[in-house]
Coordinates of C-alpha atoms in Angstrom, one line a residue:
Chain A
M1 CA 83.7 127.3 82.6
H2 CA 84.2 129.5 85.6
Y3 CA 82.6 129.6 89.1
D4 CA 83.4 131.5 92.2
V5 CA 83.4 128.3 94.1
V6 CA 84.0 124.7 92.9
I7 CA 83.1 122.1 95.5
V8 CA 84.6 118.6 95.2
G9 CA 82.1 116.2 96.7
A10 CA 78.4 116.4 97.2
G11 CA 78.0 114.9 100.6
P12 CA 76.7 116.8 103.6
A13 CA 79.8 119.0 103.9
G14 CA 79.8 120.0 100.3
S15 CA 76.0 120.6 100.1
I16 CA 75.8 122.8 103.2
T17 CA 78.9 124.8 102.0
A18 CA 77.2 125.1 98.6
K19 CA 73.9 126.2 100.1
Y20 CA 75.3 129.0 102.2
A21 CA 77.8 130.2 99.6
A22 CA 75.0 130.3 96.9
Q23 CA 72.6 132.0 99.3
G24 CA 75.2 134.7 99.9
G25 CA 75.5 135.3 96.1
A26 CA 78.5 133.3 95.0
S27 CA 78.3 131.2 91.8
V28 CA 78.8 127.6 93.0
I29 CA 79.1 124.1 91.4
M30 CA 79.4 120.8 93.2
L31 CA 81.2 118.0 91.5
E32 CA 80.3 114.4 92.6
K33 CA 82.1 111.4 91.3
R34 CA 79.3 109.0 92.0
Q35 CA 76.6 108.5 89.4
E36 CA 74.0 108.8 92.1
I37 CA 74.0 111.3 95.0
G38 CA 74.3 109.5 98.4
S39 CA 74.6 106.0 97.0
P40 CA 76.2 103.6 97.9
V41 CA 75.8 104.6 101.5
R42 CA 78.9 104.6 103.7
C43 CA 77.5 105.5 107.1
G44 CA 76.1 104.1 110.4
E45 CA 73.2 106.6 109.8
G46 CA 72.7 107.8 113.3
I47 CA 72.2 111.6 113.8
A48 CA 70.9 113.9 116.5
R49 CA 68.1 116.3 116.1
E50 CA 69.6 119.1 118.1
W51 CA 72.2 120.4 115.6
I52 CA 70.3 120.3 112.4
D53 CA 68.6 123.7 113.0
E54 CA 72.0 125.3 113.3
V55 CA 72.7 124.4 109.6
G56 CA 69.3 125.1 108.3
I57 CA 68.2 121.5 107.7
K58 CA 64.5 120.8 108.1
L59 CA 63.5 117.4 109.5
D60 CA 61.8 115.4 106.8
R61 CA 60.0 112.1 107.1
K62 CA 61.4 111.1 103.8
W63 CA 64.8 110.5 105.2
I64 CA 64.0 109.4 108.7
A65 CA 64.0 105.6 109.0
H66 CA 63.5 105.3 112.7
E67 CA 63.5 107.4 115.9
V68 CA 65.1 106.3 119.1
E69 CA 64.9 107.5 122.7
G70 CA 68.6 107.6 123.2
A71 CA 71.9 105.8 123.3
K72 CA 72.7 102.7 125.2
V73 CA 76.4 102.1 126.1
V74 CA 77.1 98.4 126.8
S75 CA 80.2 97.2 128.6
P76 CA 82.0 93.9 127.9
N77 CA 80.2 92.1 130.8
G78 CA 76.8 93.2 129.3
N79 CA 76.0 96.0 131.8
S80 CA 74.8 99.1 130.2
F81 CA 73.6 102.6 130.8
C82 CA 71.2 104.7 128.7
I83 CA 71.3 108.3 127.9
N84 CA 68.3 110.3 126.6
E85 CA 68.7 111.5 123.0
R86 CA 68.5 115.2 124.1
I87 CA 71.9 114.9 125.9
A88 CA 73.5 112.0 124.0
G89 CA 75.6 114.0 121.6
D90 CA 75.7 114.5 117.8
E91 CA 75.0 111.0 116.6
V92 CA 71.9 109.9 118.5
G93 CA 68.2 110.6 118.1
T94 CA 67.2 109.5 114.6
V95 CA 68.4 106.8 112.3
I96 CA 68.3 108.1 108.8
E97 CA 68.3 106.8 105.2
R98 CA 71.6 108.4 104.4
D99 CA 71.2 108.3 100.6
L100 CA 67.9 110.2 100.9
F101 CA 69.4 112.6 103.4
D102 CA 72.3 113.5 101.1
R103 CA 69.9 114.0 98.2
A104 CA 67.7 116.3 100.2
L105 CA 70.7 118.4 101.1
V106 CA 71.8 118.6 97.5
E107 CA 68.3 119.7 96.6
D108 CA 68.5 122.5 99.2
A109 CA 71.8 123.6 97.8
V110 CA 70.3 123.6 94.3
R111 CA 67.3 125.6 95.5
A112 CA 69.7 128.2 96.8
G113 CA 71.3 128.5 93.4
A114 CA 74.1 126.0 93.2
D115 CA 74.9 123.8 90.2
V116 CA 75.7 120.2 90.5
M117 CA 77.3 117.5 88.2
V118 CA 77.3 113.8 88.9
K119 CA 79.7 111.1 87.7
T120 CA 82.3 113.7 87.5
A121 CA 85.6 112.8 89.2
V122 CA 88.1 115.5 89.9
T123 CA 91.5 114.2 89.0
G124 CA 93.7 117.2 89.8
L125 CA 93.9 120.9 90.6
I126 CA 94.8 123.8 88.3
K127 CA 97.5 125.8 90.1
D128 CA 99.1 129.1 89.3
G129 CA 100.5 130.5 92.6
G130 CA 97.4 129.4 94.5
V131 CA 94.7 127.0 93.5
K132 CA 92.8 128.3 90.5
G133 CA 90.5 125.5 89.5
V134 CA 90.1 121.7 88.9
V135 CA 90.4 119.2 86.2
A136 CA 87.8 116.4 86.1
D137 CA 86.8 113.4 84.1
S138 CA 83.1 113.3 83.2
P139 CA 80.9 111.3 80.8
R140 CA 81.2 114.3 78.5
G141 CA 85.0 114.1 78.5
R142 CA 87.7 116.0 80.3
L143 CA 86.6 119.2 81.9
E144 CA 88.6 122.2 83.1
I145 CA 86.8 124.5 85.5
S146 CA 88.4 127.6 86.8
A147 CA 87.4 128.9 90.2
G148 CA 88.0 131.6 92.7
A149 CA 88.2 128.9 95.3
V150 CA 88.1 125.1 95.4
V151 CA 86.5 123.4 98.3
G152 CA 87.8 119.9 99.2
A153 CA 84.6 118.2 100.6
D154 CA 85.8 114.8 99.3
G155 CA 85.5 112.9 102.5
F156 CA 87.8 110.5 104.2
E157 CA 89.6 109.6 101.0
S158 CA 90.3 113.3 100.3
Q159 CA 93.1 114.0 97.9
V160 CA 92.3 117.7 97.2
G161 CA 94.2 118.8 100.3
C162 CA 97.3 116.8 99.4
W163 CA 97.2 118.0 95.8
G164 CA 96.9 121.6 97.0
G165 CA 99.8 121.4 99.5
I166 CA 97.8 120.9 102.7
D167 CA 99.0 117.8 104.5
T168 CA 95.9 115.7 105.5
R169 CA 97.7 112.4 105.8
L170 CA 96.9 110.2 108.8
K171 CA 98.9 108.0 111.2
P172 CA 97.7 104.4 111.5
R173 CA 96.7 105.2 115.1
D174 CA 94.3 107.8 113.8
V175 CA 92.5 105.7 111.1
T176 CA 89.5 103.6 112.1
T177 CA 88.3 101.1 109.5
C178 CA 84.7 100.1 109.5
L179 CA 82.4 97.4 108.2
Q180 CA 78.7 97.3 108.6
Y181 CA 75.9 95.0 107.7
R182 CA 72.3 96.1 107.3
M183 CA 70.6 93.1 108.8
T184 CA 67.0 92.1 108.9
N185 CA 65.0 89.4 110.6
I186 CA 66.7 90.4 113.9
R187 CA 65.5 91.8 117.2
P188 CA 67.4 95.0 118.0
D189 CA 66.4 97.2 120.9
P190 CA 64.1 99.6 118.9
D191 CA 64.4 102.3 121.5
Y192 CA 68.2 102.8 121.6
C193 CA 71.2 103.2 119.4
E194 CA 73.7 100.8 121.0
F195 CA 77.4 101.2 121.4
I196 CA 79.1 98.0 122.6
L197 CA 82.6 98.4 124.0
G198 CA 85.4 96.1 124.8
S199 CA 87.9 93.6 123.4
G200 CA 85.3 92.2 121.0
A201 CA 86.2 95.2 118.8
P202 CA 89.8 95.9 119.8
G203 CA 90.4 99.7 119.8
G204 CA 86.9 100.5 118.7
Y205 CA 83.3 99.5 119.2
V206 CA 80.3 97.7 117.8
W207 CA 77.2 99.7 117.0
V208 CA 73.6 98.5 116.5
F209 CA 71.4 101.3 115.2
P210 CA 67.8 100.1 114.7
K211 CA 66.2 101.0 111.4
S212 CA 62.9 99.3 112.3
E213 CA 61.7 96.8 114.9
E214 CA 63.3 94.0 112.9
S215 CA 66.3 95.5 111.1
A216 CA 69.4 97.5 112.1
N217 CA 72.8 98.7 111.0
V218 CA 75.2 96.4 112.8
G219 CA 78.7 97.6 112.4
M220 CA 82.2 97.6 113.8
G221 CA 85.0 100.1 113.7
M222 CA 88.6 99.2 114.7
Q223 CA 91.8 101.1 114.7
L224 CA 94.1 100.4 111.9
W225 CA 97.2 99.7 114.0
K226 CA 95.3 96.9 115.8
L227 CA 94.8 95.1 112.5
K228 CA 97.5 92.9 111.1
K229 CA 95.9 90.4 108.7
K230 CA 94.1 91.0 105.5
G231 CA 90.3 91.1 106.0
E232 CA 90.6 90.8 109.8
L233 CA 87.8 93.3 110.5
R234 CA 85.3 91.0 108.9
Y235 CA 86.4 88.2 111.1
W236 CA 85.8 90.3 114.3
L237 CA 82.4 91.5 113.1
D238 CA 81.2 88.1 112.1
K239 CA 82.5 86.7 115.5
Y240 CA 80.5 89.4 117.3
I241 CA 77.3 88.7 115.4
E242 CA 77.6 85.0 116.1
K243 CA 77.5 85.5 119.8
D244 CA 74.7 88.1 120.0
E245 CA 71.5 86.2 120.5
R246 CA 69.4 89.0 119.1
L247 CA 71.1 88.8 115.7
K248 CA 70.8 85.0 115.3
G249 CA 69.1 84.1 112.0
G250 CA 69.6 87.6 110.8
K251 CA 70.0 88.1 107.1
I252 CA 72.5 90.6 105.6
I253 CA 70.7 92.8 103.0
E254 CA 73.5 95.4 102.5
I255 CA 77.2 95.5 103.2
V256 CA 78.8 98.9 103.9
S257 CA 82.5 99.6 104.3
G258 CA 84.7 102.6 104.8
A259 CA 87.1 104.3 107.1
V260 CA 87.1 107.4 109.3
S261 CA 89.8 109.6 110.7
T262 CA 90.0 109.7 114.5
C263 CA 92.8 112.2 114.8
A264 CA 93.5 115.5 116.6
P265 CA 92.5 118.6 114.6
I266 CA 94.9 119.2 111.8
D267 CA 97.1 122.4 111.6
K268 CA 95.8 123.9 108.5
T269 CA 92.6 123.8 106.4
V270 CA 93.0 126.7 104.0
S271 CA 95.5 128.1 101.6
D272 CA 95.2 130.5 98.6
G273 CA 92.1 129.5 96.7
L274 CA 91.6 126.3 98.7
L275 CA 89.5 125.3 101.6
L276 CA 88.8 121.9 103.2
V277 CA 85.6 120.9 105.0
G278 CA 84.2 117.9 106.8
D279 CA 86.0 114.5 106.8
A280 CA 88.4 115.9 104.2
A281 CA 89.5 118.4 107.0
R282 CA 89.6 115.5 109.5
M283 CA 86.7 116.9 111.5
V284 CA 85.3 113.5 112.5
D285 CA 84.6 113.1 116.3
P286 CA 87.4 110.8 117.4
I287 CA 85.3 109.1 120.0
T288 CA 82.2 108.2 118.0
G289 CA 83.6 108.3 114.5
G290 CA 80.6 110.5 113.5
G291 CA 81.3 113.1 110.9
I292 CA 78.0 114.5 109.6
A293 CA 77.3 117.0 112.4
N294 CA 80.8 118.7 112.3
A295 CA 80.8 118.6 108.5
C296 CA 77.6 120.5 108.4
K297 CA 78.5 123.0 111.1
A298 CA 81.8 123.7 109.4
G299 CA 80.1 123.7 106.0
R300 CA 77.9 126.6 107.1
I301 CA 80.8 128.7 108.2
A302 CA 82.7 127.8 105.0
G303 CA 79.8 128.8 102.8
E304 CA 79.3 132.1 104.6
V305 CA 83.0 133.0 104.3
L306 CA 83.1 132.0 100.6
A307 CA 80.1 134.2 99.9
E308 CA 81.9 137.1 101.5
A309 CA 85.0 136.2 99.6
A310 CA 83.1 136.2 96.3
Q311 CA 81.6 139.6 97.1
A312 CA 85.1 141.0 97.8
M313 CA 86.5 138.9 94.9
D314 CA 89.3 137.9 97.3
F315 CA 90.0 134.2 97.7
S316 CA 93.4 134.6 99.3
E317 CA 94.5 132.5 102.3
E318 CA 94.1 135.6 104.4
M319 CA 90.4 135.9 103.5
L320 CA 89.7 132.2 103.9
T321 CA 91.4 132.2 107.3
K322 CA 88.1 133.6 108.6
Y323 CA 86.7 130.1 108.0
E324 CA 89.6 128.4 109.7
K325 CA 89.1 130.7 112.8
G326 CA 85.4 130.1 112.7
W327 CA 85.4 126.3 112.6
R328 CA 88.2 126.1 115.2
K329 CA 86.2 128.3 117.6
R330 CA 83.1 126.2 117.1
L331 CA 84.7 122.7 117.1
E332 CA 88.3 122.5 117.9
E333 CA 88.3 122.2 121.7
A334 CA 85.8 119.3 121.7
L335 CA 87.7 117.5 118.8
F336 CA 91.0 117.8 120.7
R337 CA 89.6 116.6 124.0
N338 CA 87.8 113.7 122.4
W339 CA 91.0 112.7 120.6
M340 CA 92.9 112.7 123.9
A341 CA 90.1 110.6 125.4
K342 CA 90.1 108.2 122.5
E343 CA 93.9 107.7 122.9
K344 CA 93.2 106.8 126.5
L345 CA 90.1 104.6 125.9
V346 CA 91.9 102.4 123.4
T347 CA 94.3 101.3 126.2
L348 CA 91.6 100.3 128.7
S349 CA 90.9 96.7 129.6
D350 CA 87.5 95.1 129.6
E351 CA 87.5 95.1 133.4
T352 CA 88.1 98.9 133.4
F353 CA 85.2 99.4 131.0
D354 CA 83.0 97.3 133.1
K355 CA 83.8 99.4 136.2
I356 CA 83.3 102.7 134.4
I357 CA 80.0 101.7 132.9
E358 CA 78.8 100.4 136.3
V359 CA 79.5 103.7 137.8
L360 CA 77.9 105.7 135.0
A361 CA 74.8 103.5 135.1
R362 CA 74.2 104.8 138.7
E363 CA 74.7 108.4 137.7
N364 CA 72.1 110.8 136.3
L365 CA 74.2 112.7 133.8
D366 CA 72.5 115.8 132.6
H367 CA 74.7 115.9 129.5
L368 CA 76.8 113.2 128.0
S369 CA 80.0 114.9 127.3
V370 CA 83.5 113.5 127.6
L371 CA 84.1 116.2 130.3
N372 CA 81.0 115.1 132.3
I373 CA 82.1 111.5 132.1
L374 CA 85.5 112.4 133.3
K375 CA 84.2 114.2 136.3
V376 CA 82.2 111.2 137.3
I377 CA 85.3 109.0 136.9
Q378 CA 87.3 111.5 139.0
R379 CA 84.7 111.3 141.8
E380 CA 83.8 107.6 141.7
L381 CA 86.9 105.9 140.5
P382 CA 89.8 107.9 141.9
E383 CA 92.2 105.0 141.1
L384 CA 91.7 105.8 137.4
V385 CA 92.1 109.5 137.8
E386 CA 95.8 109.5 137.2
E387 CA 95.3 108.1 133.8
F388 CA 92.8 110.7 132.9
M389 CA 94.2 113.7 134.8
D390 CA 95.6 115.5 131.8
L391 CA 92.1 115.5 130.2
I392 CA 90.4 117.1 133.2
Chain B
M1 CA 94.2 82.9 89.6
V2 CA 90.9 84.4 90.6
Q3 CA 89.4 86.1 87.6
S4 CA 88.5 89.3 89.4
L5 CA 92.1 89.7 90.6
R6 CA 93.7 92.8 89.0
D7 CA 97.3 93.8 89.0
V8 CA 97.5 97.5 89.8
G9 CA 101.2 97.8 89.6
K10 CA 102.8 97.3 93.0
M11 CA 99.7 95.8 94.6
T12 CA 96.7 93.7 93.5
V13 CA 93.0 94.3 94.1
D14 CA 90.2 91.9 93.8
D15 CA 87.6 93.9 92.0
M16 CA 84.8 91.5 92.9
M17 CA 85.5 92.0 96.7
C18 CA 86.4 95.7 96.4
M19 CA 83.6 97.9 97.8
H20 CA 85.0 101.1 96.3
C21 CA 84.8 102.6 99.7
G22 CA 88.0 104.6 99.6
A23 CA 89.4 103.4 102.9
C24 CA 92.7 102.6 101.2
V25 CA 92.7 106.0 99.4
G26 CA 92.5 108.0 102.5
T27 CA 94.9 105.8 104.4
C28 CA 97.7 105.7 101.8
P29 CA 100.7 107.7 103.2
E30 CA 101.9 108.4 99.7
N31 CA 98.5 109.5 98.4
A32 CA 99.2 107.1 95.6
I33 CA 95.8 105.5 95.2
F34 CA 93.0 107.0 93.1
L35 CA 89.4 105.8 93.0
N36 CA 87.2 107.1 90.3
E37 CA 84.2 105.4 91.9
V38 CA 84.4 102.5 89.4
F39 CA 87.9 101.1 90.1
I40 CA 91.0 102.0 91.9
T41 CA 94.4 102.7 90.4
I42 CA 97.8 103.0 92.1
N43 CA 100.6 105.2 90.8
E44 CA 104.3 104.9 91.0
D45 CA 104.5 106.7 94.4
C46 CA 103.4 103.4 96.0
N47 CA 106.2 102.1 98.3
Q48 CA 104.4 98.8 99.2
C49 CA 103.9 99.7 102.8
G50 CA 100.9 97.4 103.0
L51 CA 98.6 99.8 104.9
C52 CA 96.0 99.6 102.2
M53 CA 95.9 95.8 102.6
R54 CA 95.4 96.2 106.4
V55 CA 92.9 99.0 106.3
C56 CA 90.7 97.3 103.6
P57 CA 87.5 96.4 105.5
V58 CA 86.8 93.5 103.2
G59 CA 90.3 92.1 102.4
A60 CA 90.3 93.0 98.7
M61 CA 93.9 94.3 98.6
D62 CA 97.1 92.3 98.6
Y63 CA 100.6 92.2 97.5
P64 CA 101.1 90.7 94.0
V65 CA 101.2 86.9 93.6
G66 CA 104.7 85.7 94.3
H67 CA 105.6 88.7 96.5
K68 CA 107.0 87.4 99.8
L69 CA 104.3 89.2 101.8
S70 CA 101.4 88.1 99.6
Q71 CA 98.6 86.1 101.2
L72 CA 97.3 85.1 97.8
G73 CA 99.4 81.9 97.8

């Protein structure tokens, strides 16, 4: 078997890459190790509406579980401020059914001409100078597929990069481990996706994303270096749930676990015949831990460059560097700034969070960006400015 | 010994607790863990640093029974 482009992983990054590459005339196959696209879900399921046009996704009732007005950020003392969804960033606006969302994206890619195989786990790369294909285990036995280029869209647990000589390993400071319960028989605020800060989730936050009036995704992310004991995250999440009155009597109908990278942008995402996209390329927003938006934005750029590469029959690092330049131009500055801000945020005390949120609650921010927040801090809390100066 | 406890060489995993989420795979500094979506395996590159145990959101990973750092008793 031979394809211009073999994509490892059929999540959002892989599907969008596949769609744009196939649309541009490349022959494309996506290999997904799960037996079912999108399932089991590993996601908080909050996304914004504003970026989906950019990557050619059409809103579809099928995969929207619930719509919210915005985000509510809650400080340790219970104070909060709300932000309208139009300005709340990439993860707020709709709460989706992620399995259905992923399936819709794969269907779009297939419509554009891509092939897909499920229950097919890539176990290694074929190399001859550059990367020339993949080896995979499938229900039909061992497969070898040669390719012009291999795309690592294999998520947080990406191994394609490491196998191909691109170092994607993470420091414990830059790994956030997450546990989420889908709960029902609870009373979440149906109008807001909540982000709850403070020492209840050391070095991270708790999220409550409503999926209906009486159910929500209740999760917690914590930085790996803050965790010492086995299974400690579950202890912290259970402890939070116990003290939140709205969640009393709630029943857990789904457990979701996983991890995300919260690192600075990595140095390299392409080499001869190899390209990384999405969480595999460590493109997760280090503040929110959200990965879908950036994965899709970078996926479009990757797909377009791969189509061009297929036309030119040139999959060299030089050619693929167009993708690297493209995604950096689109995403790198914000990723880097948010990583710096995260490094600072994890050092703040509950009292400082309380102060910052009290100030922000009085403000009328026209756009919730890290930069805007920093400007408010600079003006209203000058005593904190020194800590944040290098970010402004 | 818990029936679902499986020795994967230098570490053990409780297959009943394991969510197959890949948190350990992406965290392993040696890229020594592989998840085929059904079960994990660990190869000889593992140096028993224990990060997989700490990152596991559900506490399914541990050092082998008898290891001085094992919490399996």
